[in-house]
Tab-separated table of C-alpha atoms and ligand atoms in Angstrom:
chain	number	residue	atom	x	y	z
A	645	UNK	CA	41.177	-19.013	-6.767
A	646	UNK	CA	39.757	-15.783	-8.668
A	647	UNK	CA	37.300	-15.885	-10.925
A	648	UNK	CA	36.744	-15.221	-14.539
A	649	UNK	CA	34.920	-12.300	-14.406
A	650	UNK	CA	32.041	-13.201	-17.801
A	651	UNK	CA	31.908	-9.912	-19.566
A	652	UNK	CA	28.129	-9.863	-20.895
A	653	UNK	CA	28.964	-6.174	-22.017
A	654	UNK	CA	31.268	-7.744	-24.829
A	655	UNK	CA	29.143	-11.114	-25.220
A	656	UNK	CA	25.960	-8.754	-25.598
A	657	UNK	CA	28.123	-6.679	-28.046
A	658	UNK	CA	28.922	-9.267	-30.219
A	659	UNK	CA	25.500	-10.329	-30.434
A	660	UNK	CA	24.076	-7.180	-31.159
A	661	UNK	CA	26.859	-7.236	-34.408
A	662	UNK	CA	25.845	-10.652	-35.793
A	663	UNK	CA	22.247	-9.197	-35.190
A	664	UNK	CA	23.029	-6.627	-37.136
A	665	UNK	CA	24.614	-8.524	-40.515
A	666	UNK	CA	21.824	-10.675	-40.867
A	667	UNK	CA	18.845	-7.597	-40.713
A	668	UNK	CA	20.976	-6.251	-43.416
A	669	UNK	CA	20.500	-9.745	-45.466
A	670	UNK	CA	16.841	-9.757	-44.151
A	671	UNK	CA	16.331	-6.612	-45.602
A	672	UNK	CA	17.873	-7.180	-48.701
A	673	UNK	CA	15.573	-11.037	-48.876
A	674	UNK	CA	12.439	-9.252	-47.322
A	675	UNK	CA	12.513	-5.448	-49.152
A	676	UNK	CA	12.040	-4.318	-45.508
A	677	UNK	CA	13.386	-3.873	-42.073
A	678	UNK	CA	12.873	-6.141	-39.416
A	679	UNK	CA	10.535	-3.744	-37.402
A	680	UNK	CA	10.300	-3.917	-33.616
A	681	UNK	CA	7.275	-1.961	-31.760
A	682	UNK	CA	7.819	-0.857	-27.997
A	683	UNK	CA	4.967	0.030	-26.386
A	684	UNK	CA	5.443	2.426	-23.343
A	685	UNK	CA	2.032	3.221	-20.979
A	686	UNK	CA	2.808	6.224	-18.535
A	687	UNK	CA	5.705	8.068	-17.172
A	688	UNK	CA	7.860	5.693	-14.958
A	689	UNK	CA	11.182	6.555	-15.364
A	690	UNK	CA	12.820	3.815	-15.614
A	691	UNK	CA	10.645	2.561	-17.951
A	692	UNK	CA	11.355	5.617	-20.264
A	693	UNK	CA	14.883	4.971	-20.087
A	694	UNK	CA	14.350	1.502	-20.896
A	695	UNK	CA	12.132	2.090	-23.899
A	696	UNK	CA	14.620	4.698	-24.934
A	697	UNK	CA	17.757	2.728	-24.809
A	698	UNK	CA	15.679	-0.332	-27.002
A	699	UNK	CA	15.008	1.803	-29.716
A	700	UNK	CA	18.431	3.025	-30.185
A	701	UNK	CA	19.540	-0.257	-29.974
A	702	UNK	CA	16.979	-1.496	-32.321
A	703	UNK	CA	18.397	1.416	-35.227
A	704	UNK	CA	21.736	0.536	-34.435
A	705	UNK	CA	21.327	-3.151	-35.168
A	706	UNK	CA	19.376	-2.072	-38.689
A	707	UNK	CA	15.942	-2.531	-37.776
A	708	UNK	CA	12.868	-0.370	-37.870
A	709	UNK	CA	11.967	0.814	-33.805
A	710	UNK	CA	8.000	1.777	-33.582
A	711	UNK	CA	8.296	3.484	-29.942
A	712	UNK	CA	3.971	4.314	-29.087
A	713	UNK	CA	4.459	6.492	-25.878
A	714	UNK	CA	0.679	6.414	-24.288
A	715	UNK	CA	-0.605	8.336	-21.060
A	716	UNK	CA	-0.624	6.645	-17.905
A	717	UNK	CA	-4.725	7.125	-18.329
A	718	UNK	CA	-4.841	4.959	-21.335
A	719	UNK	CA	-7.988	2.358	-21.037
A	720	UNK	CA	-7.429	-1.221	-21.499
A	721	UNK	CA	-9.671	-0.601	-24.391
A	722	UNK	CA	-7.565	1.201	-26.407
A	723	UNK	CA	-4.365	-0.251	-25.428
A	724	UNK	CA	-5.621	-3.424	-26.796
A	725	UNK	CA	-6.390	-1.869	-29.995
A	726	UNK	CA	-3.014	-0.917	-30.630
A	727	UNK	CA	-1.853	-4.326	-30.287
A	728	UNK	CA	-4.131	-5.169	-32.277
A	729	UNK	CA	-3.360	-2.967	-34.907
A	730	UNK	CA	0.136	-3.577	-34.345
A	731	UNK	CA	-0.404	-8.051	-34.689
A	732	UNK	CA	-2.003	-6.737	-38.505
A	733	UNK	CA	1.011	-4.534	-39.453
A	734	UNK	CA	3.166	-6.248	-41.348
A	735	UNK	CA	6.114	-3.694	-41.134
A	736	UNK	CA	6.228	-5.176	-37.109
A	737	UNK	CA	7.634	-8.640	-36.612
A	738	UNK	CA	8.236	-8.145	-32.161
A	739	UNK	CA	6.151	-6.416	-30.035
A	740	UNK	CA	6.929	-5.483	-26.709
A	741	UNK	CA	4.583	-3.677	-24.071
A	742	UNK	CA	7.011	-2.656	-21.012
A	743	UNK	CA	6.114	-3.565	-17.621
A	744	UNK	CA	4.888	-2.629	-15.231
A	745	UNK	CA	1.807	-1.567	-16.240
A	746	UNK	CA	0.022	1.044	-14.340
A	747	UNK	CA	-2.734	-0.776	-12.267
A	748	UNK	CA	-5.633	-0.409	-14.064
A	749	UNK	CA	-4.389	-2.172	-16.884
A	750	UNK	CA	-4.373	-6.062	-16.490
A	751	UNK	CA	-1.089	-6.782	-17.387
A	752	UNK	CA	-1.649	-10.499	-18.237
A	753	UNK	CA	-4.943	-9.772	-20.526
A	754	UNK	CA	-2.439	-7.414	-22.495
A	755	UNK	CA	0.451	-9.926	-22.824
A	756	UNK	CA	-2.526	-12.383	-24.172
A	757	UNK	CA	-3.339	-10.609	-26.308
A	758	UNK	CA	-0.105	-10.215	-28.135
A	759	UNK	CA	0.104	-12.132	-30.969
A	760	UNK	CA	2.484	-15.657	-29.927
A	761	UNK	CA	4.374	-14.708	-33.394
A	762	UNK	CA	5.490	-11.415	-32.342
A	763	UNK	CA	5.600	-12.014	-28.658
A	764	UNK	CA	9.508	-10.817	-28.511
A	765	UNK	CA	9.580	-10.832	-24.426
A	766	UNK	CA	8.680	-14.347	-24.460
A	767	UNK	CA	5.945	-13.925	-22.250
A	768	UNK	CA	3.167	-14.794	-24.055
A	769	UNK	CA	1.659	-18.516	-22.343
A	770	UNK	CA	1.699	-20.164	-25.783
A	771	UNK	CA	5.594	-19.252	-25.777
A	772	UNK	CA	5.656	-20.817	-22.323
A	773	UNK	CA	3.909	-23.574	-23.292
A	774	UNK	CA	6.477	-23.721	-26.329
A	775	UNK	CA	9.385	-23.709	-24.213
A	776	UNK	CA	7.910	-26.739	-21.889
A	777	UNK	CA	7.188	-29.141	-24.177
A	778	UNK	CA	10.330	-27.909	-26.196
A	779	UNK	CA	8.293	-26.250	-29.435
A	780	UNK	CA	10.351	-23.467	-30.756
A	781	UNK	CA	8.348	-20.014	-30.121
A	782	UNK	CA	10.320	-17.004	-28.150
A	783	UNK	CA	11.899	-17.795	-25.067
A	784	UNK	CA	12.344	-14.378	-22.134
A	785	UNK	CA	15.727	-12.627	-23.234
A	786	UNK	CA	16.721	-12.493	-19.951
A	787	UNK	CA	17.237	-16.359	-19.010
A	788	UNK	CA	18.027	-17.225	-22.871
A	789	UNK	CA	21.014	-14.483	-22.487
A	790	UNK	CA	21.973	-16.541	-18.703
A	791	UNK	CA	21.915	-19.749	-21.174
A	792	UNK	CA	23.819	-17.703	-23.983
A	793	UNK	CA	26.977	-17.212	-21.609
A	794	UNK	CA	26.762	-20.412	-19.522
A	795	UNK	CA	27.355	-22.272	-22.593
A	796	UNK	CA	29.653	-20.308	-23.965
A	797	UNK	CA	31.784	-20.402	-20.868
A	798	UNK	CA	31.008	-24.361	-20.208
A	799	UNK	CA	30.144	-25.600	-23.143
A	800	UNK	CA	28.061	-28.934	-22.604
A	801	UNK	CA	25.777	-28.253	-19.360
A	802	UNK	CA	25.200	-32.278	-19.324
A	803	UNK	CA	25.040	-34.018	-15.728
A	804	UNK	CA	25.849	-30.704	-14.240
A	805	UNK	CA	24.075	-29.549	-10.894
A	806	UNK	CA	22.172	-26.406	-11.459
A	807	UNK	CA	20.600	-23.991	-8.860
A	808	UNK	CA	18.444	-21.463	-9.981
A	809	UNK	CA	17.340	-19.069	-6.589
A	810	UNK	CA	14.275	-17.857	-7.913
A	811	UNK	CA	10.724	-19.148	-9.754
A	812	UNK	CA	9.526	-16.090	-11.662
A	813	UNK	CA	7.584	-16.770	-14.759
A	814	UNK	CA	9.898	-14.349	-16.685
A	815	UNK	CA	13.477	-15.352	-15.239
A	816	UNK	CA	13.293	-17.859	-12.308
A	817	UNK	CA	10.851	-20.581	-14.262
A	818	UNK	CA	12.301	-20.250	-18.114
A	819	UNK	CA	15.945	-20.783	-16.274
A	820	UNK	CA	15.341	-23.979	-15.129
A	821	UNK	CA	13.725	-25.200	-18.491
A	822	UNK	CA	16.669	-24.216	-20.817
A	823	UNK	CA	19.136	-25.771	-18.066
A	824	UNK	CA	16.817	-29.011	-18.066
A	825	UNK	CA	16.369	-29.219	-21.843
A	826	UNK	CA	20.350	-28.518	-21.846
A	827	UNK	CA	20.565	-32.300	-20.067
A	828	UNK	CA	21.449	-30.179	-16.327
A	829	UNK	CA	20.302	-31.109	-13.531
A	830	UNK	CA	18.594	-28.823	-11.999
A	831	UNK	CA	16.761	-27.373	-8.807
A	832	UNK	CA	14.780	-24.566	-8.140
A	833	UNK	CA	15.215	-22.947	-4.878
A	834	UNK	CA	12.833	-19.952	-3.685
A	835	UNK	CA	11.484	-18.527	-0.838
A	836	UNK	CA	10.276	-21.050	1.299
A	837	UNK	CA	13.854	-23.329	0.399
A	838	UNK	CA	14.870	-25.039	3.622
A	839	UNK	CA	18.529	-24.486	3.838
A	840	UNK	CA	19.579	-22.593	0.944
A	841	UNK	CA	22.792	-22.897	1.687
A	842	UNK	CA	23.383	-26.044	1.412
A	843	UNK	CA	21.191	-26.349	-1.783
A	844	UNK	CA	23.364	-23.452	-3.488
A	845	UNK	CA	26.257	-25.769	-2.088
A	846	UNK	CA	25.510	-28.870	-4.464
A	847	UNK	CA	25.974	-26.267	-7.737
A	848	UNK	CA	28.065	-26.242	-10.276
A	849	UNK	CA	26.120	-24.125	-12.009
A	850	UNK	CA	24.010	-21.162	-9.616
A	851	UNK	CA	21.873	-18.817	-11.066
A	852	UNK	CA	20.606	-15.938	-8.550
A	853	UNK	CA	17.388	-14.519	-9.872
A	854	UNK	CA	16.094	-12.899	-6.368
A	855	UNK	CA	16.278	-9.312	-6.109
A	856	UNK	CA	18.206	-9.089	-2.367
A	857	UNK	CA	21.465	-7.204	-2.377
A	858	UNK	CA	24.463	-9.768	-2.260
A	859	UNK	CA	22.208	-12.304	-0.629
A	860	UNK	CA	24.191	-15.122	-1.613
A	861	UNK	CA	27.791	-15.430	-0.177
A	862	UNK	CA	30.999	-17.265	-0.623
A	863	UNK	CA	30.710	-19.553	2.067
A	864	UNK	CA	27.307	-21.085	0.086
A	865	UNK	CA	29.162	-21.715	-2.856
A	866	UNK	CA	31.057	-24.838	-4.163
A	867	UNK	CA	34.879	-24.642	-5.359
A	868	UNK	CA	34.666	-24.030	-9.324
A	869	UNK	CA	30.942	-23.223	-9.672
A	870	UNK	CA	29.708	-20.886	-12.474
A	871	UNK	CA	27.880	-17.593	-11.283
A	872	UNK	CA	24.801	-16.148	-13.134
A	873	UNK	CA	23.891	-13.162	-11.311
A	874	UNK	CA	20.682	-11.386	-12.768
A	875	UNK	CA	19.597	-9.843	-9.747
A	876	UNK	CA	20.208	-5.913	-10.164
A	877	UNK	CA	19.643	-3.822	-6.964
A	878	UNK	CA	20.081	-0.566	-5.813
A	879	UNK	CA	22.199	0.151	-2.425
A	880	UNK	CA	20.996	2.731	0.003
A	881	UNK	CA	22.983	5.889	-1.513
A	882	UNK	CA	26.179	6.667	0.602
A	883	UNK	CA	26.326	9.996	2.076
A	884	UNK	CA	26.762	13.398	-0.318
A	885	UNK	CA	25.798	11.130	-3.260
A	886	UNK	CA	22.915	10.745	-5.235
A	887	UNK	CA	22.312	7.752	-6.455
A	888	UNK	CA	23.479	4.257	-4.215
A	889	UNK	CA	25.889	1.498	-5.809
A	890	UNK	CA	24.026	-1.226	-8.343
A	891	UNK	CA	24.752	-4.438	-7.035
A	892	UNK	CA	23.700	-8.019	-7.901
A	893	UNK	CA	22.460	-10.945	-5.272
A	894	UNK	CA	25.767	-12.147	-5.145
A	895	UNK	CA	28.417	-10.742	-3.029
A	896	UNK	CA	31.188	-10.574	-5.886
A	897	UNK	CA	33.913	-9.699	-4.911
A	898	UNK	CA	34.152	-12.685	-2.163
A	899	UNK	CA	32.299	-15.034	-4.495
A	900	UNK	CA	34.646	-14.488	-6.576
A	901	UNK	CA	37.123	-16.368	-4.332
A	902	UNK	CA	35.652	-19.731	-4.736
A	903	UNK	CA	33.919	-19.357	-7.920
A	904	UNK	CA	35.495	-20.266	-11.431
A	905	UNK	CA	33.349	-17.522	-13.266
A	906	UNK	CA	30.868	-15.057	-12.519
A	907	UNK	CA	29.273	-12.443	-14.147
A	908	UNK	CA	29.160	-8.793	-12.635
A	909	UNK	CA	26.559	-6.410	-11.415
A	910	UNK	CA	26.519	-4.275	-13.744
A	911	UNK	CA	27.704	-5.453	-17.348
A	912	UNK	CA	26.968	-9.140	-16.474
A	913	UNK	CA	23.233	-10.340	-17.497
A	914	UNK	CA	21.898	-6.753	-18.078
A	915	UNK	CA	23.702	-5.702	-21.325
A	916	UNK	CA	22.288	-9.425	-22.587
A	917	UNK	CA	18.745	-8.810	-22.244
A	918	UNK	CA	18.296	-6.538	-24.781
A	919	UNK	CA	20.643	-8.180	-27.244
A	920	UNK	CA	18.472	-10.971	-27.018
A	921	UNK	CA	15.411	-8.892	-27.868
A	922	UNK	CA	16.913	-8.000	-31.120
A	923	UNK	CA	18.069	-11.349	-31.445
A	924	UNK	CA	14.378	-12.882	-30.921
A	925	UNK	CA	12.848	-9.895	-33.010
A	926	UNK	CA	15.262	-10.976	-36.227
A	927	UNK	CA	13.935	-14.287	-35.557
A	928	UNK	CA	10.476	-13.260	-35.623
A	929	UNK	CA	11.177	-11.172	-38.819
A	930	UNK	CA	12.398	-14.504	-40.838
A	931	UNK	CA	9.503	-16.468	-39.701
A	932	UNK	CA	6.908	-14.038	-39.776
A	933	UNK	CA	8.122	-13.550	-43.647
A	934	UNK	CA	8.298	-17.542	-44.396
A	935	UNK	CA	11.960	-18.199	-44.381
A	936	UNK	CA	14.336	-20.003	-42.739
A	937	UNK	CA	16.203	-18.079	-39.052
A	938	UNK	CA	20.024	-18.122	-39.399
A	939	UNK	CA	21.505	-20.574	-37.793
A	940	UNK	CA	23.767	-19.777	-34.376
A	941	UNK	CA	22.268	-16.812	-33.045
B	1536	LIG	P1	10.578	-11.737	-8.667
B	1536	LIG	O1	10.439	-10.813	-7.511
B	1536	LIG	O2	9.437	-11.968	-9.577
B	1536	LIG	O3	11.049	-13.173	-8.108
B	1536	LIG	C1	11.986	-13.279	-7.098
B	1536	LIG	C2	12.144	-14.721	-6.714
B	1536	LIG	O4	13.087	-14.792	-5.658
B	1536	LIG	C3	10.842	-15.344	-6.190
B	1536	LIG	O5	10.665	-16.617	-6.767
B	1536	LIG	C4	11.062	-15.445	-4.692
B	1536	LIG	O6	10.485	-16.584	-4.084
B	1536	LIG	C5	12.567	-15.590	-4.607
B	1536	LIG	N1	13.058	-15.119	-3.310
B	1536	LIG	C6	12.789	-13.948	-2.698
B	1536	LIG	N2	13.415	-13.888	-1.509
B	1536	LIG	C7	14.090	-15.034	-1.374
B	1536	LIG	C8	14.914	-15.574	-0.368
B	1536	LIG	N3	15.176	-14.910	0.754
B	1536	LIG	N4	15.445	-16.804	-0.545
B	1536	LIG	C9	15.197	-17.499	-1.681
B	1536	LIG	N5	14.427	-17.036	-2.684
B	1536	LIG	C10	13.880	-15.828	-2.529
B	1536	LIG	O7	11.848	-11.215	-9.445
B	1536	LIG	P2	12.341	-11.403	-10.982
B	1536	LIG	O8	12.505	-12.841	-11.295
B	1536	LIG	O9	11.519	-10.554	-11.860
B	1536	LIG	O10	13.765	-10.697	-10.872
B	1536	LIG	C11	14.760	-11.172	-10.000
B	1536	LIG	C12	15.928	-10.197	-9.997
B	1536	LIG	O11	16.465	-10.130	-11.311
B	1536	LIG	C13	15.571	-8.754	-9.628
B	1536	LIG	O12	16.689	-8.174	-8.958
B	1536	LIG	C14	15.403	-8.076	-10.969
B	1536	LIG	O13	15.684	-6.695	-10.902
B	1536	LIG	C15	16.454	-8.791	-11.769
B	1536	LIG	N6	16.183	-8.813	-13.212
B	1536	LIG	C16	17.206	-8.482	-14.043
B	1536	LIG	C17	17.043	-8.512	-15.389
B	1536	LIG	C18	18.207	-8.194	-16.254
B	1536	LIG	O14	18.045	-7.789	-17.384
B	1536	LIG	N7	19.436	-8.398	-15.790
B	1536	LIG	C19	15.757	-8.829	-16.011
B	1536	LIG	C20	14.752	-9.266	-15.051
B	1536	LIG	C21	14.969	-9.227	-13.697
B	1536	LIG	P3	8.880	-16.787	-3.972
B	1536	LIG	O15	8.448	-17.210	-5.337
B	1536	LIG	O16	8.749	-17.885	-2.961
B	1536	LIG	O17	8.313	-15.483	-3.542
């Protein structure tokens, strides 16, 4: 078998179109933008490119991008005031403060004190709260994107066995939710997993949230299963180049054997992420101005 290879790049592209339509028809219901605020503290680099690549994305799907660059010295102090100031400004419906942090700042007193309403990332423990006793708030754009192409590809995830190789509370623990409130059935497997194999072995539906290079290989996968890989990791660069290959924490190409689908590192889970964030910021906008979120986003 070969698998379908589940282009996020064109899922996430799509997205980011429909996104797109209905800020227009926000705008023209609200007499404003939907406005998005990144928050960057400090030079890391990939964090600049990050920030960078979210505002474009925000213009280009008709919204209003607030980028505040700060220095790395910035005091928790004022940090917090400019979410603060940010919650009270009514042109911002999301806010977003990219991590990491640098380590004097306490990065979960600054996601507290985000307001829930504008908490875009999801983050936020009233949206986790939210999302575990099935409230609607904002759910993390990474899993909701995993969920986004798993049902697209599947369709009804009910009675399904569903691994999910990782706990984090951004990707690993928000996974397992959506595939539980989606009538899955579903374990999480982590660290201290006894076997892993044969755990991954009982999926139809894996999702490898880990951060190992190609950690998970064909011979731990069951005929037909579905592959969500959102692990994204650098290889060791190979001599006279600069940078090493990205991979994911599934070795593709021979997963790819046994699998039905799988997503690939890159332009798999990555390109979904940020959809999502304008997806979850337009939602924002319509509820932070009183009306109704379209329907099927
Ligand atoms: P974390 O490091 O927070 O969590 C990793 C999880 O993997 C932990 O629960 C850990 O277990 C588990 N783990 C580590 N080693 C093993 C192992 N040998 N066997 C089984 N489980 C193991 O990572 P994140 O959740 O933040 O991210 C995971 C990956 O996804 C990373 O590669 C990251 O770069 C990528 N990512 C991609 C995004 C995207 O947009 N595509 C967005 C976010 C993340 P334990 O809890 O026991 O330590």
């Amino acid at each position: 078998m070969s698998a379908t290879r589940i282009d996020g790049k064109a899922f996430a592209a799509r997205l980011r179109e429909r996104v797109g339509e209905h800020a227009l028809e926000f705008a023209s219901l609200a007499g404003r933008k939907p406005g998005l605020a990144v928050v960057l503290v400090g030079e890391d680099p990939a964090s600049q490119v990050y920030v960078g690549s979210k505002g474009k994305a925000t213009v280009a799907a008709n919204m209003e991008s607030f980028e505040h660059r700060l220095p790395a010295e910035t005091s928790e102090a004022d940090l917090l005031a400019l979410v603060e100031r940010l919650n009270n400004d009514q042109a911002v419906d999301g806010i977003l403060v990219q991590l990491p942090l640098p380590v004097h700042l306490d990065e979960q007193s600054i996601i507290a004190s985000i307001s829930p309403d504008k908490d875009v990332d999801g983050f936020h423990v009233i949206n986790a709260g939210r999302l575990s006793v099935g409230q609607s708030g904002f759910v993390p754009c990474t899993p909701l994107g995993c969920m986004m192409l798993l049902t697209d590809r599947l369709g009804d995830l009910s009675g399904l066995e569903a691994v999910v190789i990782g706990r984090s509370n951004i990707v690993g623990k928000p996974m397992a939710q959506l595939l539980v409130d989606a009538n899955a059935t579903v374990t999480i497997a982590h660290s201290r997993t006894k076997d892993l194999p044969a755990v991954v072995k009982r999926a139809d539906i894996v999702v490898a949230a880990v951060g190992r290079p190609e950690m998970i290989r064909k011979a731990w996968l069951k005929d037909g299963a579905t592959v969500i890989d959102v692990g994204i990791n650098r290889l060791p660069p190979e001599p006279g180049k600069e940078k090493g290959k990205l991979v994911g924490d599934v070795a593709f190409e021979e997963a790819s054997e046994v699998a039905s689908a799988i997503t690939p590192v890159p332009g798999g889970v990555g390109p979904m992420t940020i959809a999502v964030l304008l997806r979850n910021t337009l939602v924002a906008a319509y509820r932070n101005a009183g009306f109704d979120a379209p329907e099927g986003l």
